[in-house]
Amino acid sequence: MPDLNNPNGGNGAGGASGGDGKNGGKIGLLEKVTTGVKQDIEALKTDIPTKAKEQIEGLKDPTKTQVYTSIFRHKHDDTPRNRALGVLSNVFLHLHPAKINRDAVRYSYTWGMGGITFYLFIILTYTGVLLMFYYHPTKVQAFRDVLYLEHDVPFGKILRNMHRWAAHLMVIGVWLHMFRVFLTGSYKKPREFNWNIGVLLLVFTLLLSFTGYLLPDDQLGFWAVTVGTNMARATPLLGHEGPFGAQLGMTPYNDVRFGLLGGSIVDANALLRSYIWHCIGIPIVASVLMIVHFWRVRKDGGISGPAQVMLEAEADKPRRGPKAAGE
Ligand code: HEM
């Protein structure tokens, strides 16, 4: 009778030389697998009910479940350490300092203007991306797209106006923020570098507004950009009407104004250039500068703040923190 476990059994070929050793190994493996599976099934019979019981018990106190503790990795008792850990171990909250000087974050001190300016930038980015779905930066389409948005696109009018108003408010916000920083003397040591980053942010905010002006391709934008870029003619060295411009070979066809417009008049190329600067170039640079700006606020010891106010109840307690050491 042929050996059923032996694949070579019966055909004679290779049966004598080393065939048995091979099959012996296979039988061993099969047995191991079978026993393993049996053991697993036995274990599951006891493990599953135990695990289920544990899970049901855990639901009575969800903060003890494995899922919960894998997300929130610290205790929640109201201690200063846990409060600090709550901020530090969260990707969003850790952007804020774990501890702040309560007088420095009062609206009466900051006017909230830096935060409001940033908030407006987020609104502008969001509404701007939505506007891009409806807008083509070409002479034929641009103004028609704006009319389409105003009159036909559902919520198009509010979308466009949210973008416009947020832009106006951002320009006002950034000036007021700068004014507050000036009034509180927060440009002084160690914040000089951040003041300079701020100046760049101001310039880029204004550039965002200016490049957006042309995009509807209406009369207002056309003439605003005509006037604005005409000023570039008078740029020293780089403008064909500016000091030393002519001597350096500047003409209306190769000077800085030509570079800005992509031609010698405000036309299709100027529209395309404005669009790319407005939607890609300037927002990227401004975002990077904002990241540096916020990082610097933290590194310079947080928002400057007035001299610390002490509650009457705290007056007889020893003061803690960096200020106390320097006093
Ligand atoms: C896109 C524009 C800007 C944004 C989003 C922005 C945002 C902020 C935020 C959120 C703060 C924290 C304190 C606060 O809210 O007042 C801050 C602080 C500061 N900003 Fe700005 N800022 C901008 C432009 C400027 C400009 C134009 C300047 C000055 C030229 C400036 C200089 C400073 C300085 C020196 C601080 C530290 C102030 C302190 O410690 O009291 N920033 N900025």
Tab-separated table of N, CA and C and ligand atoms in Angstrom, residues 109-110 112-115 117-118 170 174 177-178 180-181 184 186-187 191 194-195 198-199 201-202 205 290 293-294 297 302-305, ligand 1:
chain	number	residue	atom	x	y	z
A	109	TYR	N	-3.975	94.535	28.598
A	109	TYR	CA	-2.552	94.742	28.313
A	109	TYR	C	-2.235	94.477	26.834
A	110	THR	N	-2.669	93.302	26.316
A	110	THR	CA	-2.279	92.940	24.928
A	110	THR	C	-3.283	93.461	23.890
A	112	GLY	N	-5.328	91.774	22.836
A	112	GLY	CA	-5.602	90.548	22.076
A	112	GLY	C	-5.284	90.692	20.599
A	113	MET	N	-4.565	91.746	20.225
A	113	MET	CA	-4.439	92.075	18.803
A	113	MET	C	-3.562	91.104	18.020
A	114	GLY	N	-2.487	90.597	18.655
A	114	GLY	CA	-1.646	89.617	17.951
A	114	GLY	C	-2.475	88.379	17.644
A	115	GLY	N	-3.206	87.894	18.664
A	115	GLY	CA	-4.034	86.689	18.500
A	115	GLY	C	-5.128	86.908	17.470
A	117	THR	N	-5.112	89.027	14.996
A	117	THR	CA	-4.492	89.100	13.664
A	117	THR	C	-4.234	87.696	13.128
A	118	PHE	N	-3.740	86.822	14.005
A	118	PHE	CA	-3.456	85.450	13.577
A	118	PHE	C	-4.755	84.724	13.215
A	170	MET	N	-7.482	92.447	9.152
A	170	MET	CA	-6.124	91.997	9.475
A	170	MET	C	-5.139	93.161	9.380
A	174	VAL	N	-3.031	94.332	12.577
A	174	VAL	CA	-1.572	94.267	12.662
A	174	VAL	C	-1.006	95.637	13.081
A	177	HIS	N	-1.758	96.040	16.804
A	177	HIS	CA	-0.852	95.168	17.570
A	177	HIS	C	0.523	95.829	17.694
A	178	MET	N	0.991	96.363	16.578
A	178	MET	CA	2.304	97.020	16.585
A	178	MET	C	2.267	98.251	17.511
A	180	ARG	N	0.349	98.671	20.128
A	180	ARG	CA	0.345	98.197	21.531
A	180	ARG	C	1.751	97.806	21.961
A	181	VAL	N	2.450	97.053	21.084
A	181	VAL	CA	3.808	96.611	21.426
A	181	VAL	C	4.691	97.843	21.669
A	184	THR	N	3.721	99.572	25.095
A	184	THR	CA	4.167	98.857	26.295
A	184	THR	C	5.689	98.678	26.303
A	186	SER	N	7.480	96.887	24.458
A	186	SER	CA	7.855	95.472	24.352
A	186	SER	C	8.843	95.206	23.222
A	187	TYR	N	9.268	96.260	22.530
A	187	TYR	CA	10.280	96.102	21.475
A	187	TYR	C	11.680	96.108	22.077
A	191	ARG	N	13.524	91.669	23.214
A	191	ARG	CA	12.543	91.400	22.151
A	191	ARG	C	12.838	92.151	20.854
A	194	ASN	N	12.360	90.005	17.724
A	194	ASN	CA	10.963	89.724	17.392
A	194	ASN	C	10.264	90.961	16.835
A	195	TRP	N	10.666	92.114	17.275
A	195	TRP	CA	10.117	93.355	16.696
A	195	TRP	C	10.431	93.388	15.201
A	198	GLY	N	8.372	91.135	13.361
A	198	GLY	CA	7.068	91.797	13.274
A	198	GLY	C	7.012	92.787	12.130
A	199	VAL	N	8.068	93.556	11.953
A	199	VAL	CA	8.084	94.544	10.862
A	199	VAL	C	7.934	93.811	9.524
A	201	LEU	N	6.481	90.969	9.096
A	201	LEU	CA	5.093	90.487	9.027
A	201	LEU	C	4.146	91.601	8.582
A	202	LEU	N	4.417	92.796	9.053
A	202	LEU	CA	3.595	93.942	8.640
A	202	LEU	C	3.702	94.131	7.122
A	205	THR	N	1.895	91.407	5.322
A	205	THR	CA	0.437	91.557	5.420
A	205	THR	C	-0.028	92.585	4.388
A	290	MET	N	5.453	83.834	10.923
A	290	MET	CA	4.575	83.762	12.111
A	290	MET	C	5.071	82.686	13.066
A	293	HIS	N	7.886	84.096	14.815
A	293	HIS	CA	7.387	85.140	15.716
A	293	HIS	C	6.851	84.529	17.024
A	294	PHE	N	6.017	83.479	16.902
A	294	PHE	CA	5.414	82.869	18.098
A	294	PHE	C	6.482	82.158	18.923
A	297	VAL	N	8.284	84.688	20.924
A	297	VAL	CA	7.535	85.178	22.081
A	297	VAL	C	7.828	84.252	23.266
A	302	GLY	N	7.953	84.726	27.245
A	302	GLY	CA	6.498	84.934	27.206
A	302	GLY	C	6.178	86.392	26.923
A	303	ILE	N	4.876	86.690	26.847
A	303	ILE	CA	4.455	88.070	26.591
A	303	ILE	C	5.013	88.945	27.713
A	304	SER	N	5.510	90.123	27.345
A	304	SER	CA	6.288	90.922	28.307
A	304	SER	C	5.544	91.178	29.621
A	305	GLY	N	4.364	91.733	29.565
A	305	GLY	CA	3.559	91.921	30.772
A	305	GLY	C	4.017	93.056	31.663
B	1	HEM	C1	0.798	88.943	10.879
B	1	HEM	C2	1.157	89.780	11.805
B	1	HEM	C3	1.376	89.463	13.275
B	1	HEM	C4	0.876	88.453	14.057
B	1	HEM	C5	-0.079	87.335	13.636
B	1	HEM	C6	1.426	88.628	15.382
B	1	HEM	C7	1.118	87.830	16.473
B	1	HEM	C8	1.596	88.037	17.756
B	1	HEM	C9	1.113	87.385	18.949
B	1	HEM	C10	-0.025	86.353	18.992
B	1	HEM	C11	1.835	87.845	19.993
B	1	HEM	C12	1.617	87.474	21.482
B	1	HEM	C13	1.175	88.736	22.267
B	1	HEM	C14	0.004	89.484	21.758
B	1	HEM	O1	-0.951	88.874	21.273
B	1	HEM	O2	0.041	90.730	21.836
B	1	HEM	C15	2.819	88.765	19.479
B	1	HEM	C16	3.773	89.407	20.216
B	1	HEM	C17	4.693	90.323	19.712
B	1	HEM	N1	4.653	90.891	18.452
B	1	HEM	FE1	3.452	90.324	16.957
B	1	HEM	N2	2.266	89.702	15.379
B	1	HEM	C18	2.252	90.266	14.119
B	1	HEM	C19	2.904	91.420	13.717
B	1	HEM	C20	3.768	92.148	14.517
B	1	HEM	C21	4.324	93.453	14.182
B	1	HEM	C22	3.972	94.234	12.919
B	1	HEM	C23	5.161	93.773	15.194
B	1	HEM	C24	6.036	95.001	15.322
B	1	HEM	C25	6.630	95.586	14.344
B	1	HEM	C26	5.156	92.715	16.171
B	1	HEM	C27	5.931	92.628	17.296
B	1	HEM	C28	5.696	91.809	18.366
B	1	HEM	C29	6.466	91.787	19.601
B	1	HEM	C30	7.717	92.612	19.920
B	1	HEM	C31	5.839	90.867	20.443
B	1	HEM	C32	6.219	90.506	21.882
B	1	HEM	C33	5.326	91.421	22.736
B	1	HEM	C34	5.386	91.192	24.216
B	1	HEM	O3	6.136	90.327	24.668
B	1	HEM	O4	4.658	91.913	24.909
B	1	HEM	N3	4.270	91.745	15.739
B	1	HEM	N4	2.647	88.886	18.105
